[in-house]
Amino acid sequence: MLVVGAPFYSLLELHWPGREPKTVGVLVVDPKSGDSALRLVEDWSGLVDDEDLEVVEALEADLRREVRDKGGEAVLEELEGSLSNVLRLGARAAARSGPLEHTLERLFYRHAEPSLPVWSLRAAAGGFGRDEDVETEGWAPAPPHLAARDDLFVAHVEGDSMEPDIPSGSLCVFRKPGGGTRQGKILLVEMEGTSRGGGAVTIKRYRSRKSQSDEGWSHEQIIMEPLNPKYEPWLLDPDESFRVIGEFVQVLRQQPV
């Protein structure tokens, strides 16, 4: 739902004859500040016929110039419903508040080039690794069967304790924690304020031994299991503080460490 004066965005779609419609850009506008930001795909080859590349690139140049000279909101008002048959603006939609360029980047990689954020943390598939100041260091193309959703992210995994399923040096997709049981799931876990040190991150299969008393169920022991039989499980006391960062979804690709 759009709120008057709040940031919004519109998708730029390419409707080329004989081809499936394709989102090729995003325009974000902040009416209060008057600022706007536009991003379009860098490579038009494959989206249109080779002999028509110059036509599309000319339309792109015109649009960029109009946004720069007049501002995004004015250009939207002029162009809504009046673009060519091949380049069309989608409906306005509410955008998150925050730095315009960050909002544009997130929307572009969701809609125009479906991608997942690559977090800067390194998960140790062995002991506990350390990482500080985690941030988005780049973007990785989302697999076709996975939508580019806000609850998915990518992280590096180093070490061989989760081989063969997760090779050392892999980029892996994780889902941010939600509800449901953790039992038997492969989790990305951060230790908090223990003898192992805050910020220690590992990836293991989670097992929990529970006991029941008059007060209900409680954890007797938490076991972090490697998949590689060369390694022993990590046994955690229930009072050790840890945080689940994500649930393993799949290996995205392997890269050299």
GROMACS .gro file of C-alpha atoms in nm:
model
  257
    1MET     CA    1   0.000   0.000   0.000
    2LEU     CA    2   0.142   0.335  -0.104
    3VAL     CA    3   0.165   0.613   0.154
    4VAL     CA    4   0.169   0.973   0.032
    5GLY     CA    5   0.523   1.107   0.047
    6ALA     CA    6   0.680   0.767   0.117
    7PRO     CA    7   0.945   0.609  -0.110
    8PHE     CA    8   0.817   0.396  -0.396
    9TYR     CA    9   0.949   0.211  -0.698
   10SER     CA   10   0.843   0.102  -1.044
   11LEU     CA   11   0.977  -0.183  -1.255
   12LEU     CA   12   1.078  -0.130  -1.616
   13GLU     CA   13   0.970  -0.425  -1.831
   14LEU     CA   14   1.085  -0.523  -2.178
   15HIS     CA   15   0.809  -0.669  -2.400
   16TRP     CA   16   0.995  -0.772  -2.712
   17PRO     CA   17   0.797  -0.934  -2.994
   18GLY     CA   18   0.833  -1.311  -2.988
   19ARG     CA   19   0.998  -1.317  -2.645
   20GLU     CA   20   0.878  -1.353  -2.288
   21PRO     CA   21   0.841  -1.023  -2.095
   22LYS     CA   22   1.149  -0.947  -1.887
   23THR     CA   23   1.208  -0.701  -1.603
   24VAL     CA   24   1.512  -0.501  -1.709
   25GLY     CA   25   1.528  -0.219  -1.456
   26VAL     CA   26   1.407  -0.048  -1.141
   27LEU     CA   27   1.336   0.319  -1.070
   28VAL     CA   28   1.316   0.422  -0.702
   29VAL     CA   29   1.178   0.761  -0.599
   30ASP     CA   30   1.176   0.945  -0.265
   31PRO     CA   31   0.910   1.220  -0.302
   32LYS     CA   32   1.013   1.397   0.020
   33SER     CA   33   1.372   1.456  -0.082
   34GLY     CA   34   1.308   1.461  -0.455
   35ASP     CA   35   1.587   1.206  -0.504
   36SER     CA   36   1.560   0.913  -0.742
   37ALA     CA   37   1.777   0.623  -0.851
   38LEU     CA   38   1.762   0.415  -1.170
   39ARG     CA   39   1.932   0.088  -1.252
   40LEU     CA   40   1.903  -0.112  -1.575
   41VAL     CA   41   2.056  -0.437  -1.692
   42GLU     CA   42   2.405  -0.393  -1.832
   43ASP     CA   43   2.381  -0.648  -2.112
   44TRP     CA   44   2.087  -0.634  -2.354
   45SER     CA   45   2.219  -0.908  -2.582
   46GLY     CA   46   1.992  -1.210  -2.571
   47LEU     CA   47   1.698  -0.992  -2.469
   48VAL     CA   48   1.643  -0.844  -2.815
   49ASP     CA   49   1.749  -0.930  -3.168
   50ASP     CA   50   2.106  -0.827  -3.247
   51GLU     CA   51   1.999  -0.582  -3.517
   52ASP     CA   52   1.777  -0.401  -3.263
   53LEU     CA   53   2.039  -0.352  -2.990
   54GLU     CA   54   2.107   0.006  -3.097
   55VAL     CA   55   1.736   0.094  -3.074
   56VAL     CA   56   1.704  -0.040  -2.719
   57GLU     CA   57   2.030   0.119  -2.606
   58ALA     CA   58   1.908   0.454  -2.742
   59LEU     CA   59   1.584   0.418  -2.542
   60GLU     CA   60   1.793   0.340  -2.234
   61ALA     CA   61   2.011   0.648  -2.285
   62ASP     CA   62   1.702   0.870  -2.326
   63LEU     CA   63   1.548   0.735  -2.007
   64ARG     CA   64   1.866   0.788  -1.804
   65ARG     CA   65   1.896   1.145  -1.932
   66GLU     CA   66   1.532   1.223  -1.850
   67VAL     CA   67   1.567   1.089  -1.496
   68ARG     CA   68   1.887   1.286  -1.443
   69ASP     CA   69   1.747   1.612  -1.577
   70LYS     CA   70   1.388   1.604  -1.449
   71GLY     CA   71   1.393   1.369  -1.153
   72GLY     CA   72   1.240   1.026  -1.118
   73GLU     CA   73   0.890   1.125  -1.009
   74ALA     CA   74   0.842   1.373  -1.293
   75VAL     CA   75   0.963   1.118  -1.545
   76LEU     CA   76   0.730   0.853  -1.404
   77GLU     CA   77   0.432   1.084  -1.434
   78GLU     CA   78   0.523   1.158  -1.795
   79LEU     CA   79   0.595   0.801  -1.894
   80GLU     CA   80   0.328   0.600  -1.715
   81GLY     CA   81   0.113   0.463  -1.991
   82SER     CA   82   0.308   0.641  -2.263
   83LEU     CA   83   0.623   0.433  -2.310
   84SER     CA   84   0.676   0.237  -2.630
   85ASN     CA   85   0.518  -0.102  -2.683
   86VAL     CA   86   0.845  -0.272  -2.594
   87LEU     CA   87   0.944  -0.078  -2.279
   88ARG     CA   88   0.673  -0.044  -2.016
   89LEU     CA   89   0.657   0.081  -1.659
   90GLY     CA   90   0.496  -0.138  -1.397
   91ALA     CA   91   0.264  -0.016  -1.124
   92ARG     CA   92   0.409   0.186  -0.838
   93ALA     CA   93   0.484  -0.010  -0.523
   94ALA     CA   94   0.597   0.090  -0.174
   95ALA     CA   95   0.971   0.080  -0.108
   96ARG     CA   96   1.147   0.051   0.225
   97SER     CA   97   1.283   0.363   0.385
   98GLY     CA   98   1.660   0.389   0.392
   99PRO     CA   99   1.947   0.485   0.163
  100LEU     CA  100   1.809   0.500  -0.190
  101GLU     CA  101   2.101   0.318  -0.351
  102HIS     CA  102   2.071   0.029  -0.104
  103THR     CA  103   1.699   0.001  -0.174
  104LEU     CA  104   1.764   0.011  -0.548
  105GLU     CA  105   2.029  -0.262  -0.527
  106ARG     CA  106   1.802  -0.495  -0.328
  107LEU     CA  107   1.506  -0.444  -0.563
  108PHE     CA  108   1.719  -0.481  -0.875
  109TYR     CA  109   1.866  -0.811  -0.764
  110ARG     CA  110   1.525  -0.938  -0.665
  111HIS     CA  111   1.333  -0.843  -0.979
  112ALA     CA  112   1.569  -0.774  -1.271
  113GLU     CA  113   1.852  -1.018  -1.200
  114PRO     CA  114   1.720  -1.256  -0.930
  115SER     CA  115   2.013  -1.292  -0.691
  116LEU     CA  116   2.087  -1.365  -0.328
  117PRO     CA  117   2.307  -1.152  -0.099
  118VAL     CA  118   2.648  -1.302  -0.020
  119TRP     CA  119   2.730  -1.235   0.344
  120SER     CA  120   3.091  -1.170   0.440
  121LEU     CA  121   3.095  -1.427   0.722
  122ARG     CA  122   3.300  -1.747   0.683
  123ALA     CA  123   3.150  -2.057   0.841
  124ALA     CA  124   3.397  -2.315   0.968
  125ALA     CA  125   3.308  -2.670   0.868
  126GLY     CA  126   3.544  -2.802   1.131
  127GLY     CA  127   3.582  -2.614   1.456
  128PHE     CA  128   3.446  -2.268   1.520
  129GLY     CA  129   3.565  -1.989   1.295
  130ARG     CA  130   3.543  -1.619   1.374
  131ASP     CA  131   3.394  -1.335   1.177
  132GLU     CA  132   3.326  -0.972   1.256
  133ASP     CA  133   3.126  -0.691   1.099
  134VAL     CA  134   2.916  -0.915   0.875
  135GLU     CA  135   2.785  -0.730   0.570
  136THR     CA  136   2.672  -0.797   0.216
  137GLU     CA  137   2.987  -0.833   0.007
  138GLY     CA  138   2.819  -0.912  -0.324
  139TRP     CA  139   2.538  -1.097  -0.497
  140ALA     CA  140   2.508  -1.448  -0.641
  141PRO     CA  141   2.253  -1.556  -0.905
  142ALA     CA  142   1.959  -1.735  -0.744
  143PRO     CA  143   1.904  -2.095  -0.861
  144PRO     CA  144   1.599  -2.118  -1.092
  145HIS     CA  145   1.394  -2.313  -0.836
  146LEU     CA  146   1.463  -2.064  -0.555
  147ALA     CA  147   1.293  -1.727  -0.552
  148ALA     CA  148   1.513  -1.433  -0.450
  149ARG     CA  149   1.346  -1.385  -0.112
  150ASP     CA  150   1.445  -1.174   0.187
  151ASP     CA  151   1.486  -1.483   0.409
  152LEU     CA  152   1.759  -1.639   0.193
  153PHE     CA  153   2.130  -1.552   0.191
  154VAL     CA  154   2.461  -1.700   0.080
  155ALA     CA  155   2.773  -1.763   0.291
  156HIS     CA  156   3.116  -1.918   0.243
  157VAL     CA  157   3.191  -2.253   0.407
  158GLU     CA  158   3.553  -2.345   0.477
  159GLY     CA  159   3.678  -2.681   0.605
  160ASP     CA  160   3.597  -3.042   0.522
  161SER     CA  161   3.394  -3.163   0.821
  162MET     CA  162   3.069  -3.144   0.622
  163GLU     CA  163   3.203  -3.326   0.317
  164PRO     CA  164   3.096  -3.485   0.092
  165ASP     CA  165   2.764  -3.295   0.099
  166ILE     CA  166   2.927  -2.953   0.153
  167PRO     CA  167   3.277  -2.931   0.000
  168SER     CA  168   3.530  -2.695   0.151
  169GLY     CA  169   3.526  -2.361  -0.027
  170SER     CA  170   3.157  -2.382  -0.116
  171LEU     CA  171   2.915  -2.096  -0.145
  172CYS     CA  172   2.599  -2.219   0.026
  173VAL     CA  173   2.242  -2.094   0.043
  174PHE     CA  174   2.088  -2.057   0.390
  175ARG     CA  175   1.740  -1.967   0.510
  176LYS     CA  176   1.703  -1.732   0.805
  177PRO     CA  177   1.563  -1.914   1.109
  178GLY     CA  178   1.188  -1.949   1.140
  179GLY     CA  179   0.960  -2.170   1.344
  180GLY     CA  180   0.961  -2.548   1.371
  181THR     CA  181   1.199  -2.809   1.503
  182ARG     CA  182   1.574  -2.788   1.455
  183GLN     CA  183   1.627  -3.160   1.506
  184GLY     CA  184   1.833  -3.319   1.228
  185LYS     CA  185   1.875  -2.996   1.032
  186ILE     CA  186   2.208  -2.857   0.914
  187LEU     CA  187   2.243  -2.520   1.082
  188LEU     CA  188   2.472  -2.220   1.067
  189VAL     CA  189   2.539  -2.139   1.433
  190GLU     CA  190   2.714  -1.853   1.612
  191MET     CA  191   2.846  -1.898   1.966
  192GLU     CA  192   2.774  -1.603   2.195
  193GLY     CA  193   2.976  -1.509   2.500
  194THR     CA  194   3.125  -1.852   2.579
  195SER     CA  195   3.476  -1.983   2.632
  196ARG     CA  196   3.486  -2.038   2.256
  197GLY     CA  197   3.442  -1.664   2.210
  198GLY     CA  198   3.163  -1.449   2.076
  199GLY     CA  199   3.128  -1.437   1.699
  200ALA     CA  200   3.248  -1.796   1.647
  201VAL     CA  201   3.056  -1.947   1.355
  202THR     CA  202   3.023  -2.310   1.247
  203ILE     CA  203   2.799  -2.529   1.033
  204LYS     CA  204   2.687  -2.869   1.164
  205ARG     CA  205   2.387  -3.099   1.185
  206TYR     CA  206   2.188  -3.024   1.500
  207ARG     CA  207   2.083  -3.295   1.745
  208SER     CA  208   1.930  -3.245   2.087
  209ARG     CA  209   1.884  -3.489   2.374
  210LYS     CA  210   1.591  -3.393   2.591
  211SER     CA  211   1.452  -3.499   2.926
  212GLN     CA  212   1.113  -3.446   3.083
  213SER     CA  213   1.038  -3.332   3.436
  214ASP     CA  214   0.744  -3.185   3.621
  215GLU     CA  215   0.845  -2.848   3.476
  216GLY     CA  216   0.836  -2.979   3.118
  217TRP     CA  217   1.094  -3.068   2.854
  218SER     CA  218   1.454  -2.946   2.877
  219HIS     CA  219   1.774  -3.001   2.680
  220GLU     CA  220   2.022  -3.241   2.839
  221GLN     CA  221   2.277  -3.196   2.567
  222ILE     CA  222   2.311  -3.033   2.227
  223ILE     CA  223   2.516  -3.220   1.969
  224MET     CA  224   2.662  -3.053   1.661
  225GLU     CA  225   2.740  -3.337   1.420
  226PRO     CA  226   2.982  -3.329   1.126
  227LEU     CA  227   2.898  -3.530   0.815
  228ASN     CA  228   3.259  -3.633   0.759
  229PRO     CA  229   3.331  -3.945   0.970
  230LYS     CA  230   3.689  -3.825   1.029
  231TYR     CA  231   3.555  -3.569   1.277
  232GLU     CA  232   3.398  -3.608   1.620
  233PRO     CA  233   3.071  -3.434   1.714
  234TRP     CA  234   3.077  -3.115   1.919
  235LEU     CA  235   2.896  -3.155   2.251
  236LEU     CA  236   2.747  -2.832   2.384
  237ASP     CA  237   2.609  -2.778   2.730
  238PRO     CA  238   2.252  -2.645   2.738
  239ASP     CA  239   2.372  -2.333   2.918
  240GLU     CA  240   2.616  -2.245   2.640
  241SER     CA  241   2.473  -1.948   2.457
  242PHE     CA  242   2.441  -1.979   2.081
  243ARG     CA  243   2.235  -1.825   1.803
  244VAL     CA  244   2.108  -1.996   1.490
  245ILE     CA  245   2.192  -1.772   1.194
  246GLY     CA  246   2.046  -1.989   0.920
  247GLU     CA  247   1.931  -2.330   0.802
  248PHE     CA  248   2.125  -2.492   0.518
  249VAL     CA  249   1.933  -2.509   0.189
  250GLN     CA  250   2.185  -2.616  -0.075
  251VAL     CA  251   2.535  -2.575  -0.213
  252LEU     CA  252   2.531  -2.295  -0.468
  253ARG     CA  253   2.872  -2.362  -0.614
  254GLN     CA  254   3.224  -2.453  -0.514
  255GLN     CA  255   3.508  -2.208  -0.540
  256PRO     CA  256   3.876  -2.223  -0.440
  257VAL     CA  257   3.941  -2.133  -0.076
   0.00000   0.00000   0.00000
